[in-house]
Tab-separated table of C-alpha atoms in Angstrom:
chain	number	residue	atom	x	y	z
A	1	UNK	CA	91.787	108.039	97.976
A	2	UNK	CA	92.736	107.562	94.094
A	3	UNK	CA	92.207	110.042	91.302
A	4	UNK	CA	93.349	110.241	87.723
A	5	UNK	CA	94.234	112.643	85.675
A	6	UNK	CA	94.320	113.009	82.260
A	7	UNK	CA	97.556	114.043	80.748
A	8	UNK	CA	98.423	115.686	76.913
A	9	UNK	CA	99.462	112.041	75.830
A	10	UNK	CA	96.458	110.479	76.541
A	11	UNK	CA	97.767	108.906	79.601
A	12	UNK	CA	96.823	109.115	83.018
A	13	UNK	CA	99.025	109.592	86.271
A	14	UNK	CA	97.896	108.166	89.784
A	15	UNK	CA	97.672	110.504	92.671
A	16	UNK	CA	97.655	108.253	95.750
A	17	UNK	CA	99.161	108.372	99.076
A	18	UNK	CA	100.796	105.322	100.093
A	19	UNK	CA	99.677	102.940	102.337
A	20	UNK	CA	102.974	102.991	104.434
A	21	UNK	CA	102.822	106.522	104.769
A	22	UNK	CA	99.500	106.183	106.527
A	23	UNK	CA	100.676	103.462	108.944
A	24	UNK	CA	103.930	105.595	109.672
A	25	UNK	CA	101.930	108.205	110.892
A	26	UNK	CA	99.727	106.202	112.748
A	27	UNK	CA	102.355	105.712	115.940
A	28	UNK	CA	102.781	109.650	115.827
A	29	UNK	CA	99.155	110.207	116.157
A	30	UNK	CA	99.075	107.788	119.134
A	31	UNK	CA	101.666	109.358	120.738
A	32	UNK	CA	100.118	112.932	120.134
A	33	UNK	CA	96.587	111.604	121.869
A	34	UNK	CA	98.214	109.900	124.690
A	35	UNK	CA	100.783	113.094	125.517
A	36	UNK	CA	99.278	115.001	128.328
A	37	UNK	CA	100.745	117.630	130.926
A	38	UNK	CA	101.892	115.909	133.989
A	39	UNK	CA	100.416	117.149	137.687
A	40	UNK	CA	101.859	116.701	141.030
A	41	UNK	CA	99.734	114.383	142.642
A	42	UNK	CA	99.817	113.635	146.753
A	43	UNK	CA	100.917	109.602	147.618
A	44	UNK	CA	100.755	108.817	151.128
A	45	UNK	CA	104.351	106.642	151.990
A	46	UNK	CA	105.109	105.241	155.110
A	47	UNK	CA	108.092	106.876	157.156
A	48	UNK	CA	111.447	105.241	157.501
A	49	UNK	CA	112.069	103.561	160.816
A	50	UNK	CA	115.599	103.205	161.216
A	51	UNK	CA	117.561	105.991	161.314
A	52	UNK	CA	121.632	106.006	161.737
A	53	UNK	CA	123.452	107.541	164.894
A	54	UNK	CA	124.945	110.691	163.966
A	55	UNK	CA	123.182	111.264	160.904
A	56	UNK	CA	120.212	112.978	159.576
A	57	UNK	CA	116.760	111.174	159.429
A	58	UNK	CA	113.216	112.237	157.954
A	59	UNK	CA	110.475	111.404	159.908
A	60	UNK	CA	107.846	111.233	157.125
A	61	UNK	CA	103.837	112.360	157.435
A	62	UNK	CA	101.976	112.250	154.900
A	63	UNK	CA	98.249	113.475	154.591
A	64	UNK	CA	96.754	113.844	151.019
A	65	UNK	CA	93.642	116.007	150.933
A	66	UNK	CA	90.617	114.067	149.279
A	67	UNK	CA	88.859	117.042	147.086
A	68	UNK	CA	91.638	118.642	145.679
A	69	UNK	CA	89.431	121.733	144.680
A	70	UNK	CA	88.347	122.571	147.722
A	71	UNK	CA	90.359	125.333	149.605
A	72	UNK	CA	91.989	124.112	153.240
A	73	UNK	CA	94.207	125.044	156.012
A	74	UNK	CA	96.070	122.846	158.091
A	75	UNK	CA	98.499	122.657	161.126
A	76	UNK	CA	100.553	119.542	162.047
A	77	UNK	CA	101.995	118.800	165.639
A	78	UNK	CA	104.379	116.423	166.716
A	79	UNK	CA	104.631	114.304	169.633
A	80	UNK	CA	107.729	111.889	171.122
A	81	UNK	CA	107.546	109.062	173.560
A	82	UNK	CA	111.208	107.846	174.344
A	83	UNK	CA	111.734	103.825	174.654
A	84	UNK	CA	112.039	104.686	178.331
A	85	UNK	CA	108.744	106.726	178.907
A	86	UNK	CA	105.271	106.272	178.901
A	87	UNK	CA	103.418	109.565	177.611
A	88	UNK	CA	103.976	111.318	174.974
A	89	UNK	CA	105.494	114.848	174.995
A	90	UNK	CA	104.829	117.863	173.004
A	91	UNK	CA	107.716	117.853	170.153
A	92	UNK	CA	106.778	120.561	167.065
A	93	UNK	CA	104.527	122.369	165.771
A	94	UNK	CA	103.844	123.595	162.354
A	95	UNK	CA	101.082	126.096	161.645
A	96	UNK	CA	101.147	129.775	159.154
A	97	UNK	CA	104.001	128.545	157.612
A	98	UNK	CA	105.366	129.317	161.173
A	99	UNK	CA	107.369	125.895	163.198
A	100	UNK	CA	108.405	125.795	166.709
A	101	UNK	CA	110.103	123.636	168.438
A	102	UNK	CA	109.090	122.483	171.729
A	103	UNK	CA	110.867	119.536	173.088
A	104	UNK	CA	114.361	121.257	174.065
A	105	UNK	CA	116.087	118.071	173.822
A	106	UNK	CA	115.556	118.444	169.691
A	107	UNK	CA	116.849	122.086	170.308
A	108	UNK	CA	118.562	123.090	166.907
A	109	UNK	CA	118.494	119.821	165.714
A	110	UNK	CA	114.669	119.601	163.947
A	111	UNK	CA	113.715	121.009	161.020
A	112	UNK	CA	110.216	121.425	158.779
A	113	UNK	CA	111.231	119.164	155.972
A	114	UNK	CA	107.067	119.197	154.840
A	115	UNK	CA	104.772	120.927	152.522
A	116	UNK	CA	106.255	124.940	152.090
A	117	UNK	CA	104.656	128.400	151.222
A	118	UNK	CA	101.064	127.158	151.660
A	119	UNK	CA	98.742	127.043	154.427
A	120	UNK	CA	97.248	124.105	152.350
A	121	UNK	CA	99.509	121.383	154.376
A	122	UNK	CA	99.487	117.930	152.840
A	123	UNK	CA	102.924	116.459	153.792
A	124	UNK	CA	104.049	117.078	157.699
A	125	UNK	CA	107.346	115.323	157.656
A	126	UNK	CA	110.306	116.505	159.853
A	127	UNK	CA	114.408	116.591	159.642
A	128	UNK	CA	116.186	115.294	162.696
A	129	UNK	CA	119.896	115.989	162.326
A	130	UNK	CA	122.950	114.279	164.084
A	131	UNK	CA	120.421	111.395	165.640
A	132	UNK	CA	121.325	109.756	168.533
A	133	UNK	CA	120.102	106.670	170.316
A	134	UNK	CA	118.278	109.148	172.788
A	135	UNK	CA	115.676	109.836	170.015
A	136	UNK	CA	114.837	106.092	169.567
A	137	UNK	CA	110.908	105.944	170.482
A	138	UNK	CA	107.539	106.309	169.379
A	139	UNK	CA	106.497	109.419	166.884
A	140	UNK	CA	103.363	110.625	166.710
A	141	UNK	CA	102.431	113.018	164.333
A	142	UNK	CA	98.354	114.887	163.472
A	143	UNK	CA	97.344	116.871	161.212
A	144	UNK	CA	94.197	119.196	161.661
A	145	UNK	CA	92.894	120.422	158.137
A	146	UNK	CA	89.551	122.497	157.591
A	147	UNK	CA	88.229	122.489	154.690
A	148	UNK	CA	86.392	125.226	153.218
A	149	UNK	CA	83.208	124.924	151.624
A	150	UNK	CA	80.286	127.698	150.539
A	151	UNK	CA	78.873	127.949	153.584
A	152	UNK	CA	80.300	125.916	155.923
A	153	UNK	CA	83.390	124.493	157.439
A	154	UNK	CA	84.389	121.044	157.856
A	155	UNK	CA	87.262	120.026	160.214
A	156	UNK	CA	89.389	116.909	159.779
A	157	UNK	CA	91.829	115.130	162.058
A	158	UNK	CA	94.307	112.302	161.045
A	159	UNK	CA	97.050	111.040	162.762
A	160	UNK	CA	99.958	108.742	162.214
A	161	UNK	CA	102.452	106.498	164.559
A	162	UNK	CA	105.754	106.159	164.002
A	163	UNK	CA	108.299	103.921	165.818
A	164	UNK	CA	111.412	104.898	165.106
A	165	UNK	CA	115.212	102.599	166.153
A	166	UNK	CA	118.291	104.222	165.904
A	167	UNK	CA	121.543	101.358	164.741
A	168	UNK	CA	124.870	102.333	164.244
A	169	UNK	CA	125.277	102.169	160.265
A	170	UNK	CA	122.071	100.638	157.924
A	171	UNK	CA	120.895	97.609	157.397
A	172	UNK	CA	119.056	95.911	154.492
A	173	UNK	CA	116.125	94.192	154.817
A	174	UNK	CA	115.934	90.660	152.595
A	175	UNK	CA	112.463	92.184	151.619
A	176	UNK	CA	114.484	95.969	150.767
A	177	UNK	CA	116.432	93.642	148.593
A	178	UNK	CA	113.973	91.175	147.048
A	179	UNK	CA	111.933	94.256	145.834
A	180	UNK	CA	114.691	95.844	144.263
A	181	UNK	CA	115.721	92.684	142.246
A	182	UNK	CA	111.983	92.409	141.024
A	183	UNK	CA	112.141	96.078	140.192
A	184	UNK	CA	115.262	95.299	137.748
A	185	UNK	CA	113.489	92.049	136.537
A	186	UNK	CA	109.991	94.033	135.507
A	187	UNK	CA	111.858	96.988	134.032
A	188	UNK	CA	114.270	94.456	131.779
A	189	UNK	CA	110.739	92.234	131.039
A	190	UNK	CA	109.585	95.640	129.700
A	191	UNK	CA	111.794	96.587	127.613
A	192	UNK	CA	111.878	93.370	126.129
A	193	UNK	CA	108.160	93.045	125.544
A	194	UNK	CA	108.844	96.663	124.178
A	195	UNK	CA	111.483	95.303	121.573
A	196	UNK	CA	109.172	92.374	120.236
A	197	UNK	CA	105.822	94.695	119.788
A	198	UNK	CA	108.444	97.229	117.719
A	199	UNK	CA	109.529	94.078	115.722
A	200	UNK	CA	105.985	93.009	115.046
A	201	UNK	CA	104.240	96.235	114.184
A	202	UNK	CA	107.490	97.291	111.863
A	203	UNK	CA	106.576	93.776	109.641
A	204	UNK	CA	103.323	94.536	109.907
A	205	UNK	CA	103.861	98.290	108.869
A	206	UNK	CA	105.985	96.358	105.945
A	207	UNK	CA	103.790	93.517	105.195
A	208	UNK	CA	101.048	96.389	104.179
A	209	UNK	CA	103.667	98.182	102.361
A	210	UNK	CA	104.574	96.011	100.080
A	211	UNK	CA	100.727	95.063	99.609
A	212	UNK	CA	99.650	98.258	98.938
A	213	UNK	CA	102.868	98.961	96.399
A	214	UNK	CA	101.304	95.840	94.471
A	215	UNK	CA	97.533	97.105	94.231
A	216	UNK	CA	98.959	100.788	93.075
A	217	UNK	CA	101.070	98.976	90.955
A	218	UNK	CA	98.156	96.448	89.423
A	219	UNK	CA	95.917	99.740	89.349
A	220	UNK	CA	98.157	101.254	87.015
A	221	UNK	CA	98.993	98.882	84.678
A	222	UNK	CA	94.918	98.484	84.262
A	223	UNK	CA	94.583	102.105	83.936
A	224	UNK	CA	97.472	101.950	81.602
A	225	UNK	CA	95.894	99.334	79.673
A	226	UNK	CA	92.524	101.304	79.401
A	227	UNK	CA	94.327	104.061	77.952
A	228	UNK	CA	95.714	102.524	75.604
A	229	UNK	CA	92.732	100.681	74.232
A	230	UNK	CA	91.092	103.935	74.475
A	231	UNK	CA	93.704	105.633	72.586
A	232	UNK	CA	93.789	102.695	69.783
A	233	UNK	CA	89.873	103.176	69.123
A	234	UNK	CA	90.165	106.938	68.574
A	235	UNK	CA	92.924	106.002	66.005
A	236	UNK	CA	90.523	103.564	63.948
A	237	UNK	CA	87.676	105.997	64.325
A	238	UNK	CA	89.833	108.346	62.290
């Protein structure tokens, strides 16, 4: 918005911010609206299924809650089928923040490696250290969850399989690796993308500059002009 004031000379001066001032501050707005506080939010991921002899291995379980706002509890247990058997055996459980062991041939060797200091259980994964090809075999793992609503209570069961080999040093998958190149090749198309919008919006931040410099400019000299005729006819009038 453009004002003008008159000064002792009989001139005027133009108050106006610039046009390129108003487009700089345009990206900082933008980035102001679309800052926002960031929330852990529950993903289920599959487990890992090869695991390396003598090594440590995470048996991942994952079970995300579906209304967030309501209040739950939840246990998860653990079952193991060797390659070599054909029922599954009790292997942990994990309930109060409380786990037990119960297979004795994971005796000091299993660990909770899940969701900690909440009754509210949404990931039920497990730490097997110094594997050996004795734990290759079938994982199951459940969760139980009830949910707690106003006046009733609402129980949930979901349950995951895991089959689990044990090799003697890891291997990578041609799909491990083809995933990984197009990770690189999106994250480099990206940034390029990035560069060219920068380019373009800085000559278009420019191109308006300049245009706006000439219509203050052309403003002026009319005003200028004005005061000066304005000026001349006071002088005749005298």
């Amino acid at each position: 918005m453009a004002s003008r004031v008159c000064t002792k000379s009989g001139g005027f001066h133009l108050n106006k911010m610039s046009a390129v001032q108003e487009l700089l501050l345009l990206p900082l707005a933008l980035l102001a609206l679309q800052a926002s506080l960031c929330h852990g939010a529950c993903v289920e991921v599959d487990s890992d299924t090869e695991a390396v002899a003598n090594e440590g291995f995470k048996l991942g379980c994952i079970s995300c809650k579906m209304r967030g706002e309501v209040p739950a509890t939840a246990s998860v247990n653990w079952f193991f089928k060797a390659s070599d058997e054909s029922e599954f055996s009790p292997l942990y459980s994990y309930e109060d923040q409380v786990g037990d062991i119960i297979d004795p041939r994971f005796y000091d060797r299993l660990h909770w490696n899940g969701s900690k200091n909440t009754k509210d259980l949404q990931d039920g994964s497990i730490f097997i250290l110094n594997v050996t090809y004795n734990d290759k075999g079938t994982y199951h793992c459940m969760f139980n969850r009830i949910l707690t609503y106003t006046n009733y209570e609402f129980q949930t069961n979901t349950s995951k399989i895991i089959i689990m080999n044990v090799v003697p040093r890891l291997t990578r998958g041609m799909a491990s690796i083809l995933s990984e190149v197009m990770m690189y090749v999106s994250i480099i198309g990206l940034q390029f993308w990035l560069v060219v919008e920068m380019i373009y919006c800085y000559r278009k931040i420019s191109a308006a500059g300049e245009e706006a410099l000439r219509e203050s400019a052309a403003e002026y000299l009319a005003i200028a002009s004005e005061s000066k005729d304005n000026c001349a006819s006071v002088q005749v009038a005298e």
